[in-house]
Amino acid sequence: MAAPFVFNALDPETRRDPYALYARGRSEFPLHVHDELPLPVFSIFLYDDVQTMLRDDTIWSSEFAEAFTGTTVADETRKRQESMIGLDGKPHHRLRGLVNKAFTPRVVQRREAQMRASAAALVDIAVETGEVDLVEALTHPFPVQVIAEIIGVPPDDRERFKVWSDRAVSNLGTGFFENTSEEDIAAGEQLFGEMRNYFIPLAEARRKNPQDDLLTGLVQAEHEGSHLDHAEMLSMLILLLVAGNETTTTLIGNAALELMSHPDQMQRLRADSSLMPGAIEEVLRFASPVQFDPRRAVKPTSLHGHEIPENAIVLGWIGSANRDEKIFECPDVFDISRQPNPHISFGFGVHFCLGSNLARLEAQIAIETLLAKTSLIERTDDEPLPLHESPVFRAAAKIPVRLEPA
Ligand code: HEM
């Protein structure tokens, strides 16, 4: 008899190495019913299924309030001003249009020299120290510095900004698997309040005295005659913290980890820096920073012979889709020159990641700088690394390494 399929997305062992379970999911349980959870939750594992779900926002909604009816977070979910990532249709289109006006490729390109200087400064200190936690030394502070600079957070306030960023993602996604505690709800409210008190006066200052930053761009942005109101701007800023920081920290950390575990690939990259963009794409596929992308069924739907009821949650496992053997040749091989590489790590469809170019550039700069300034990067031990608290991320919370200068 076949072994039962136990897929507990909060279990540390599963999170550390989910790939055998994903493979069984793809071949035997392409639609898995999570009977054990408080909400009706399903998981899908095949690339085509995940892509189809993300493509069709008429059946698969990004608005989750209906799914949480009767739970501790129902009221909170309803009264909160959703950011674009949690909206469908026209409201999503409007916000995305407004933010697109401010968050242009030029805004990113203009900061490249500053990004290189920030990465170099962080890596210099790390190399001088010799043995460091790479998360603390580089992968965490770097994206926070970059986004704070892009938004226009004054340098003296950046430490506070970093703390907000950590608090914003600490329990991201856990609400699909367990009831959210009163403390977590209160902590979310508290965070929202602190950020509101900080950003509303700053935005007002930009309105009166425009600067060369994203906050000014958001204040001025106009799309089909409408502007962002205060609540919308605040949710957008929180979204940038949630969607932009931990994801990029994770990508850079995973790049370092995969290169350390595949020394032949690290050697190839050191020898030929033109392989860098492809190497980052392969890290995105092989160790996808965001493991799942959720949607709510707006009507009863059937898939692989199962009925998915209205308002059920379906988790599209990006981490599994990116290892689908129907799409990727030898999917479990880490190959920095893989071509083609149609991974869906930045999502797909109308919610496709708005920061993908920024994330790619940051990761390339961070790894390029690290390789250029070292002759050796290695783990200091073989102990399993502590995991990030949120099940959304495939991320190590600490990466102790030894660095030898170039
Ligand atoms: C490696 C880094 C990153 C990864 C893996 C990533 C992944 C994703 C994914 C999977 C989505 C789709 C969510 C959905 O379908 O509901 C998304 C959306 C989004 N991302 Fe990223 N992201 C990264 C970096 C960034 C950065 C640096 C920013 C901005 C500073 C950013 C801003 C956004 C925004 C605003 C959305 C929502 C777009 C919408 O709803 O239309 N992301 N990201």
Short mmCIF file of C-alpha atoms and ligand atoms in Angstrom, two decimals:
data_model
loop_
_atom_site.label_atom_id
_atom_site.label_comp_id
_atom_site.label_asym_id
_atom_site.label_seq_id
_atom_site.Cartn_x
_atom_site.Cartn_y
_atom_site.Cartn_z
CA MET A 1 0.00 0.00 0.00
CA ALA A 2 1.26 3.48 -0.88
CA ALA A 3 2.51 5.57 2.06
CA PRO A 4 0.02 8.26 3.13
CA PHE A 5 0.79 11.73 1.82
CA VAL A 6 1.48 13.93 4.83
CA PHE A 7 2.24 17.49 3.80
CA ASN A 8 2.58 19.82 6.78
CA ALA A 9 3.89 23.11 5.45
CA LEU A 10 4.82 24.31 8.97
CA ASP A 11 6.91 21.25 9.81
CA PRO A 12 10.61 22.28 9.94
CA GLU A 13 11.83 19.04 8.32
CA THR A 14 9.38 19.47 5.44
CA ARG A 15 10.36 23.10 5.03
CA ARG A 16 14.06 22.21 5.02
CA ASP A 17 13.69 19.68 2.23
CA PRO A 18 10.24 19.69 0.62
CA TYR A 19 11.35 18.39 -2.78
CA ALA A 20 10.55 14.67 -2.40
CA LEU A 21 7.07 15.59 -1.14
CA TYR A 22 6.60 18.07 -3.99
CA ALA A 23 7.55 15.32 -6.47
CA ARG A 24 4.97 12.95 -4.92
CA GLY A 25 2.46 15.78 -4.97
CA ARG A 26 3.06 16.31 -8.70
CA SER A 27 2.85 12.63 -9.61
CA GLU A 28 0.26 11.24 -7.16
CA PHE A 29 -1.59 14.11 -5.45
CA PRO A 30 -1.69 17.07 -7.86
CA LEU A 31 -4.55 18.43 -5.74
CA HIS A 32 -4.01 17.79 -2.04
CA VAL A 33 -6.76 18.43 0.53
CA HIS A 34 -5.46 19.67 3.89
CA ASP A 35 -8.05 17.94 6.09
CA GLU A 36 -6.21 18.85 9.27
CA LEU A 37 -6.45 22.65 9.00
CA PRO A 38 -9.04 25.04 10.51
CA LEU A 39 -9.88 26.54 7.06
CA PRO A 40 -10.65 24.65 3.83
CA VAL A 41 -7.18 24.65 2.23
CA PHE A 42 -5.90 22.79 -0.86
CA SER A 43 -2.43 22.56 -2.36
CA ILE A 44 -1.49 22.29 -6.02
CA PHE A 45 1.97 21.25 -7.20
CA LEU A 46 2.10 21.10 -11.01
CA TYR A 47 3.60 24.00 -12.97
CA ASP A 48 0.63 24.13 -15.39
CA ASP A 49 -1.90 24.19 -12.56
CA VAL A 50 -0.12 26.92 -10.60
CA GLN A 51 0.34 29.02 -13.73
CA THR A 52 -3.29 28.54 -14.78
CA MET A 53 -4.49 29.58 -11.33
CA LEU A 54 -2.33 32.73 -11.27
CA ARG A 55 -3.40 33.59 -14.82
CA ASP A 56 -7.17 33.52 -14.17
CA ASP A 57 -8.17 36.14 -11.63
CA THR A 58 -11.86 35.74 -12.52
CA ILE A 59 -11.97 32.38 -10.69
CA TRP A 60 -8.97 32.77 -8.39
CA SER A 61 -9.16 35.83 -6.21
CA SER A 62 -6.42 37.62 -4.26
CA GLU A 63 -9.01 39.00 -1.82
CA PHE A 64 -9.09 36.72 1.21
CA ALA A 65 -11.61 38.32 3.61
CA GLU A 66 -14.38 35.88 2.58
CA ALA A 67 -12.13 32.92 3.34
CA PHE A 68 -11.62 34.08 6.93
CA THR A 69 -15.30 34.55 7.83
CA GLY A 70 -15.88 33.34 11.39
CA THR A 71 -12.18 33.41 12.37
CA THR A 72 -10.20 35.70 14.69
CA VAL A 73 -8.89 37.78 11.80
CA ALA A 74 -12.22 38.25 9.96
CA ASP A 75 -12.88 41.78 11.24
CA GLU A 76 -9.27 42.86 10.86
CA THR A 77 -9.14 41.57 7.30
CA ARG A 78 -12.32 43.45 6.41
CA LYS A 79 -11.45 46.83 7.86
CA ARG A 80 -7.86 46.97 6.64
CA GLN A 81 -7.10 48.95 3.49
CA GLU A 82 -5.74 46.24 1.23
CA SER A 83 -2.66 46.90 -0.83
CA MET A 84 -2.70 45.97 -4.51
CA ILE A 85 -1.47 42.44 -3.84
CA GLY A 86 -4.72 41.75 -1.95
CA LEU A 87 -7.12 43.21 -4.53
CA ASP A 88 -8.70 41.99 -7.78
CA GLY A 89 -9.94 43.59 -10.98
CA LYS A 90 -10.30 47.35 -11.32
CA PRO A 91 -9.18 48.37 -7.78
CA HIS A 92 -5.99 46.34 -8.33
CA HIS A 93 -5.50 47.77 -11.81
CA ARG A 94 -5.91 51.33 -10.51
CA LEU A 95 -3.36 50.95 -7.69
CA ARG A 96 -0.89 49.12 -9.91
CA GLY A 97 -1.22 51.88 -12.50
CA LEU A 98 -0.53 54.55 -9.87
CA VAL A 99 2.48 52.78 -8.41
CA ASN A 100 3.85 51.97 -11.86
CA LYS A 101 4.02 55.70 -12.51
CA ALA A 102 6.32 56.14 -9.52
CA PHE A 103 8.27 52.87 -9.44
CA THR A 104 9.75 52.94 -12.92
CA PRO A 105 12.85 51.12 -14.24
CA ARG A 106 14.59 54.53 -14.21
CA VAL A 107 14.02 54.88 -10.45
CA VAL A 108 15.88 51.59 -10.05
CA GLN A 109 18.66 52.32 -12.56
CA ARG A 110 19.37 55.71 -11.03
CA ARG A 111 20.26 53.99 -7.74
CA GLU A 112 22.67 51.45 -9.18
CA ALA A 113 25.87 53.28 -8.23
CA GLN A 114 24.55 53.77 -4.70
CA MET A 115 23.63 50.07 -4.51
CA ARG A 116 27.15 49.07 -5.56
CA ALA A 117 28.63 51.38 -2.93
CA SER A 118 26.35 49.96 -0.20
CA ALA A 119 27.17 46.35 -1.13
CA ALA A 120 30.90 47.10 -1.26
CA ALA A 121 30.85 48.76 2.17
CA LEU A 122 28.98 45.81 3.75
CA VAL A 123 31.19 43.17 2.11
CA ASP A 124 34.40 45.02 3.07
CA ILE A 125 33.43 44.90 6.74
CA ALA A 126 32.39 41.24 6.46
CA VAL A 127 35.67 40.22 4.79
CA GLU A 128 37.69 42.13 7.35
CA THR A 129 35.79 40.34 10.14
CA GLY A 130 36.47 36.96 8.50
CA GLU A 131 33.76 34.85 10.17
CA VAL A 132 30.27 36.34 9.96
CA ASP A 133 26.60 35.54 9.76
CA LEU A 134 26.04 36.47 6.13
CA VAL A 135 22.39 37.34 6.83
CA GLU A 136 23.34 39.91 9.45
CA ALA A 137 26.37 41.16 7.52
CA LEU A 138 24.94 41.45 4.01
CA THR A 139 21.74 39.76 2.88
CA HIS A 140 19.46 41.49 5.39
CA PRO A 141 20.85 45.05 5.63
CA PHE A 142 21.49 45.43 1.90
CA PRO A 143 17.88 45.25 0.54
CA VAL A 144 16.64 47.30 3.50
CA GLN A 145 19.18 50.04 2.73
CA VAL A 146 18.28 49.97 -0.96
CA ILE A 147 14.51 50.23 -0.49
CA ALA A 148 14.83 52.83 2.28
CA GLU A 149 16.98 54.91 -0.08
CA ILE A 150 14.54 54.45 -2.98
CA ILE A 151 11.51 55.39 -0.85
CA GLY A 152 13.35 58.35 0.66
CA VAL A 153 13.57 57.33 4.32
CA PRO A 154 16.18 59.65 5.92
CA PRO A 155 19.41 57.77 6.90
CA ASP A 156 18.87 58.36 10.64
CA ASP A 157 15.53 56.54 10.54
CA ARG A 158 16.72 53.45 8.69
CA GLU A 159 17.23 51.30 11.78
CA ARG A 160 13.56 51.79 12.67
CA PHE A 161 12.64 50.93 9.09
CA LYS A 162 14.61 47.69 9.33
CA VAL A 163 12.76 46.68 12.51
CA TRP A 164 9.40 47.38 10.83
CA SER A 165 10.44 45.26 7.90
CA ASP A 166 11.18 42.26 10.17
CA ARG A 167 7.95 42.67 12.10
CA ALA A 168 5.92 42.95 8.88
CA VAL A 169 6.94 39.49 7.63
CA SER A 170 7.47 37.50 10.81
CA ASN A 171 4.20 35.54 10.61
CA LEU A 172 3.36 36.05 6.94
CA GLY A 173 1.21 33.23 5.56
CA THR A 174 0.75 31.38 8.88
CA GLY A 175 -2.95 32.38 8.95
CA PHE A 176 -3.69 29.79 6.25
CA PHE A 177 -2.46 26.99 8.52
CA GLU A 178 -3.50 28.01 12.04
CA ASN A 179 -5.72 30.51 13.80
CA THR A 180 -4.05 33.87 14.22
CA SER A 181 -3.50 34.73 17.90
CA GLU A 182 -4.87 37.90 19.52
CA GLU A 183 -1.25 38.97 20.17
CA ASP A 184 -0.39 38.69 16.48
CA ILE A 185 -3.45 40.73 15.54
CA ALA A 186 -2.52 43.38 18.12
CA ALA A 187 1.10 43.38 16.89
CA GLY A 188 -0.11 43.99 13.33
CA GLU A 189 -2.27 46.91 14.47
CA GLN A 190 0.62 48.36 16.44
CA LEU A 191 2.95 48.14 13.44
CA PHE A 192 0.38 49.77 11.18
CA GLY A 193 -0.08 52.60 13.70
CA GLU A 194 3.66 53.24 14.05
CA MET A 195 4.18 53.30 10.31
CA ARG A 196 1.17 55.58 9.81
CA ASN A 197 2.48 58.04 12.39
CA TYR A 198 5.85 58.05 10.68
CA PHE A 199 4.93 58.10 7.00
CA ILE A 200 1.89 60.40 6.83
CA PRO A 201 3.84 63.51 7.96
CA LEU A 202 6.77 62.48 5.72
CA ALA A 203 4.43 62.17 2.72
CA GLU A 204 2.92 65.57 3.54
CA ALA A 205 6.43 67.05 3.66
CA ARG A 206 7.09 65.63 0.16
CA ARG A 207 3.87 67.12 -1.12
CA LYS A 208 5.06 70.57 -0.07
CA ASN A 209 8.70 70.00 -0.88
CA PRO A 210 9.18 67.35 -3.61
CA GLN A 211 12.40 65.29 -3.57
CA ASP A 212 14.01 62.80 -5.92
CA ASP A 213 12.46 59.72 -4.29
CA LEU A 214 9.64 57.19 -4.55
CA LEU A 215 7.62 58.79 -1.76
CA THR A 216 7.41 61.99 -3.82
CA GLY A 217 6.52 59.87 -6.87
CA LEU A 218 3.70 58.18 -4.92
CA VAL A 219 2.38 61.52 -3.64
CA GLN A 220 2.35 62.96 -7.16
CA ALA A 221 1.24 59.85 -9.09
CA GLU A 222 -1.95 60.20 -11.01
CA HIS A 223 -3.73 57.45 -12.94
CA GLU A 224 -6.87 58.19 -14.97
CA GLY A 225 -7.54 61.26 -12.82
CA SER A 226 -7.10 59.61 -9.40
CA HIS A 227 -4.42 59.81 -6.71
CA LEU A 228 -3.38 57.54 -3.82
CA ASP A 229 -5.10 58.50 -0.57
CA HIS A 230 -3.24 58.25 2.76
CA ALA A 231 -4.46 54.75 3.60
CA GLU A 232 -3.56 53.47 0.14
CA MET A 233 -0.12 55.01 0.28
CA LEU A 234 0.52 53.49 3.68
CA SER A 235 -0.52 50.02 2.53
CA MET A 236 1.70 50.44 -0.50
CA LEU A 237 4.69 51.29 1.71
CA ILE A 238 3.96 48.32 3.97
CA LEU A 239 3.66 46.12 0.88
CA LEU A 240 7.08 47.26 -0.30
CA LEU A 241 8.50 46.16 3.06
CA VAL A 242 6.68 42.85 3.04
CA ALA A 243 7.06 42.01 -0.63
CA GLY A 244 10.45 43.52 -1.26
CA ASN A 245 12.81 43.01 1.65
CA GLU A 246 12.65 39.49 2.99
CA THR A 247 12.24 38.10 -0.53
CA THR A 248 15.43 39.75 -1.73
CA THR A 249 17.31 38.91 1.48
CA THR A 250 16.26 35.31 0.87
CA LEU A 251 17.32 35.35 -2.77
CA ILE A 252 20.81 36.64 -1.95
CA GLY A 253 21.19 34.18 0.95
CA ASN A 254 20.00 31.28 -1.19
CA ALA A 255 22.40 32.29 -3.95
CA ALA A 256 25.32 32.16 -1.50
CA LEU A 257 24.12 28.84 -0.06
CA GLU A 258 23.62 27.13 -3.44
CA LEU A 259 26.97 28.34 -4.71
CA MET A 260 28.66 27.00 -1.55
CA SER A 261 26.89 23.64 -1.97
CA HIS A 262 27.83 23.50 -5.68
CA PRO A 263 31.52 24.53 -5.75
CA ASP A 264 31.82 23.66 -9.46
CA GLN A 265 29.12 26.24 -10.25
CA MET A 266 30.77 28.80 -7.93
CA GLN A 267 34.04 28.21 -9.84
CA ARG A 268 32.32 28.71 -13.20
CA LEU A 269 30.80 31.95 -11.98
CA ARG A 270 34.09 33.23 -10.59
CA ALA A 271 35.73 32.47 -13.95
CA ASP A 272 33.02 34.08 -16.10
CA SER A 273 30.95 36.92 -14.65
CA SER A 274 28.74 37.00 -17.76
CA LEU A 275 27.04 33.93 -16.23
CA MET A 276 25.75 36.07 -13.32
CA PRO A 277 22.23 36.93 -14.62
CA GLY A 278 21.57 33.26 -15.49
CA ALA A 279 22.97 32.15 -12.12
CA ILE A 280 20.49 34.37 -10.27
CA GLU A 281 17.63 33.01 -12.42
CA GLU A 282 18.70 29.48 -11.53
CA VAL A 283 18.76 30.30 -7.80
CA LEU A 284 15.25 31.77 -8.18
CA ARG A 285 14.11 28.48 -9.74
CA PHE A 286 16.09 25.99 -7.67
CA ALA A 287 15.59 27.59 -4.24
CA SER A 288 12.51 29.76 -4.85
CA PRO A 289 12.43 32.47 -2.17
CA VAL A 290 8.60 32.48 -2.14
CA GLN A 291 7.43 28.88 -1.89
CA PHE A 292 3.70 29.34 -2.33
CA ASP A 293 1.25 31.85 -3.79
CA PRO A 294 -2.33 31.61 -2.42
CA ARG A 295 -5.68 32.30 -4.06
CA ARG A 296 -9.36 32.07 -2.98
CA ALA A 297 -11.89 30.24 -5.17
CA VAL A 298 -14.67 32.71 -6.01
CA LYS A 299 -16.97 29.86 -7.06
CA PRO A 300 -17.08 26.08 -6.71
CA THR A 301 -14.50 24.62 -9.05
CA SER A 302 -13.30 21.14 -9.82
CA LEU A 303 -9.71 20.12 -10.34
CA HIS A 304 -8.17 16.65 -10.72
CA GLY A 305 -11.48 15.06 -9.72
CA HIS A 306 -11.91 17.06 -6.49
CA GLU A 307 -14.51 19.72 -5.75
CA ILE A 308 -13.02 22.95 -4.44
CA PRO A 309 -15.81 24.83 -2.62
CA GLU A 310 -16.43 28.56 -2.95
CA ASN A 311 -14.11 30.58 -0.69
CA ALA A 312 -11.65 27.72 -0.20
CA ILE A 313 -7.99 28.64 -0.28
CA VAL A 314 -5.68 27.06 -2.82
CA LEU A 315 -1.93 27.26 -2.29
CA GLY A 316 0.01 27.21 -5.55
CA TRP A 317 3.41 25.73 -4.70
CA ILE A 318 5.86 27.78 -6.75
CA GLY A 319 8.72 25.79 -5.19
CA SER A 320 7.24 22.62 -6.71
CA ALA A 321 6.22 24.16 -10.06
CA ASN A 322 9.83 25.26 -10.54
CA ARG A 323 10.97 21.63 -10.19
CA ASP A 324 8.32 20.22 -12.56
CA GLU A 325 10.00 17.63 -14.77
CA LYS A 326 7.53 18.32 -17.59
CA ILE A 327 8.90 21.86 -17.89
CA PHE A 328 12.52 21.65 -16.71
CA GLU A 329 15.07 19.11 -17.88
CA CYS A 330 16.80 17.48 -14.88
CA PRO A 331 14.95 19.84 -12.50
CA ASP A 332 16.94 18.78 -9.43
CA VAL A 333 20.24 19.80 -11.02
CA PHE A 334 21.53 23.28 -10.15
CA ASP A 335 22.90 24.61 -13.42
CA ILE A 336 23.75 28.32 -13.63
CA SER A 337 23.67 28.24 -17.44
CA ARG A 338 20.24 26.58 -17.68
CA GLN A 339 18.36 27.69 -20.78
CA PRO A 340 15.43 28.14 -21.04
CA ASN A 341 14.45 28.87 -17.47
CA PRO A 342 10.76 29.85 -17.35
CA HIS A 343 10.52 29.77 -13.53
CA ILE A 344 7.53 31.44 -11.90
CA SER A 345 9.31 32.70 -8.80
CA PHE A 346 7.99 36.23 -9.32
CA GLY A 347 4.44 34.94 -9.80
CA PHE A 348 2.50 35.14 -13.04
CA GLY A 349 -0.34 37.19 -14.54
CA VAL A 350 -1.77 40.46 -13.26
CA HIS A 351 0.04 40.33 -9.90
CA PHE A 352 3.45 39.57 -11.45
CA CYS A 353 6.07 41.02 -9.11
CA LEU A 354 6.52 44.74 -9.50
CA GLY A 355 10.03 44.61 -8.04
CA SER A 356 11.50 41.77 -10.11
CA ASN A 357 14.03 44.00 -11.88
CA LEU A 358 15.13 45.59 -8.63
CA ALA A 359 15.44 42.19 -6.93
CA ARG A 360 17.47 40.77 -9.82
CA LEU A 361 19.82 43.75 -9.87
CA GLU A 362 20.31 43.70 -6.10
CA ALA A 363 21.09 39.98 -6.10
CA GLN A 364 23.53 40.32 -8.98
CA ILE A 365 25.32 43.23 -7.32
CA ALA A 366 25.48 41.48 -3.92
CA ILE A 367 26.88 38.21 -5.27
CA GLU A 368 29.21 39.93 -7.76
CA THR A 369 30.65 42.04 -4.92
CA LEU A 370 30.99 39.05 -2.62
CA LEU A 371 32.83 36.99 -5.24
CA ALA A 372 35.06 39.89 -6.32
CA LYS A 373 36.21 40.64 -2.78
CA THR A 374 36.82 37.05 -1.64
CA SER A 375 38.93 34.10 -2.70
CA LEU A 376 36.94 31.70 -0.51
CA ILE A 377 33.42 31.58 0.92
CA GLU A 378 32.55 28.54 3.00
CA ARG A 379 30.12 27.46 5.72
CA THR A 380 31.73 27.39 9.16
CA ASP A 381 29.87 24.16 10.05
CA ASP A 382 27.47 21.58 8.60
CA GLU A 383 24.71 22.13 11.16
CA PRO A 384 21.17 22.55 9.78
CA LEU A 385 20.52 26.28 9.47
CA PRO A 386 17.70 27.95 11.46
CA LEU A 387 14.66 28.68 9.28
CA HIS A 388 12.88 31.99 8.77
CA GLU A 389 9.67 32.07 10.85
CA SER A 390 7.31 32.47 7.90
CA PRO A 391 6.43 29.34 5.86
CA VAL A 392 6.12 31.53 2.75
CA PHE A 393 9.90 31.80 2.51
CA ARG A 394 12.49 29.19 1.79
CA ALA A 395 15.09 31.00 3.83
CA ALA A 396 17.81 30.46 6.40
CA ALA A 397 17.61 32.94 9.27
CA LYS A 398 21.38 32.71 9.80
CA ILE A 399 24.21 31.71 7.43
CA PRO A 400 27.51 31.48 9.33
CA VAL A 401 30.40 31.70 6.84
CA ARG A 402 34.15 32.12 6.68
CA LEU A 403 35.40 34.63 4.11
CA GLU A 404 38.97 34.90 2.83
CA PRO A 405 39.95 38.13 1.10
CA ALA A 406 40.69 38.14 -2.64
C1 HEM B 1 13.58 37.81 -4.94
C2 HEM B 1 12.79 38.79 -4.66
C3 HEM B 1 11.30 38.76 -4.89
C4 HEM B 1 10.46 37.70 -5.09
C5 HEM B 1 10.80 36.23 -5.14
C6 HEM B 1 9.12 38.26 -5.23
C7 HEM B 1 8.00 37.49 -5.47
C8 HEM B 1 6.75 38.01 -5.74
C9 HEM B 1 5.60 37.22 -6.09
C10 HEM B 1 5.56 35.71 -6.18
C11 HEM B 1 4.57 38.07 -6.31
C12 HEM B 1 3.16 37.70 -6.77
C13 HEM B 1 2.19 37.68 -5.62
C14 HEM B 1 0.82 37.25 -6.05
O1 HEM B 1 0.65 36.61 -7.09
O2 HEM B 1 -0.13 37.49 -5.28
C15 HEM B 1 5.07 39.41 -6.07
C16 HEM B 1 4.31 40.56 -6.14
C17 HEM B 1 4.78 41.80 -5.79
N1 HEM B 1 6.09 42.13 -5.52
FE1 HEM B 1 7.66 40.90 -5.44
N2 HEM B 1 9.18 39.61 -5.11
C18 HEM B 1 10.50 39.97 -4.91
C19 HEM B 1 11.00 41.24 -4.75
C20 HEM B 1 10.25 42.37 -4.76
C21 HEM B 1 10.76 43.71 -4.58
C22 HEM B 1 12.23 44.06 -4.40
C23 HEM B 1 9.69 44.55 -4.61
C24 HEM B 1 9.63 46.04 -4.46
C25 HEM B 1 10.46 46.76 -3.84
C26 HEM B 1 8.51 43.75 -4.82
C27 HEM B 1 7.24 44.23 -4.92
C28 HEM B 1 6.12 43.48 -5.25
C29 HEM B 1 4.79 44.04 -5.37
C30 HEM B 1 4.40 45.50 -5.15
C31 HEM B 1 3.95 42.98 -5.72
C32 HEM B 1 2.44 43.04 -5.94
C33 HEM B 1 2.10 43.24 -7.38
C34 HEM B 1 0.61 43.19 -7.63
O3 HEM B 1 -0.17 42.81 -6.76
O4 HEM B 1 0.22 43.59 -8.73
N3 HEM B 1 8.89 42.43 -4.90
N4 HEM B 1 6.42 39.34 -5.74
#
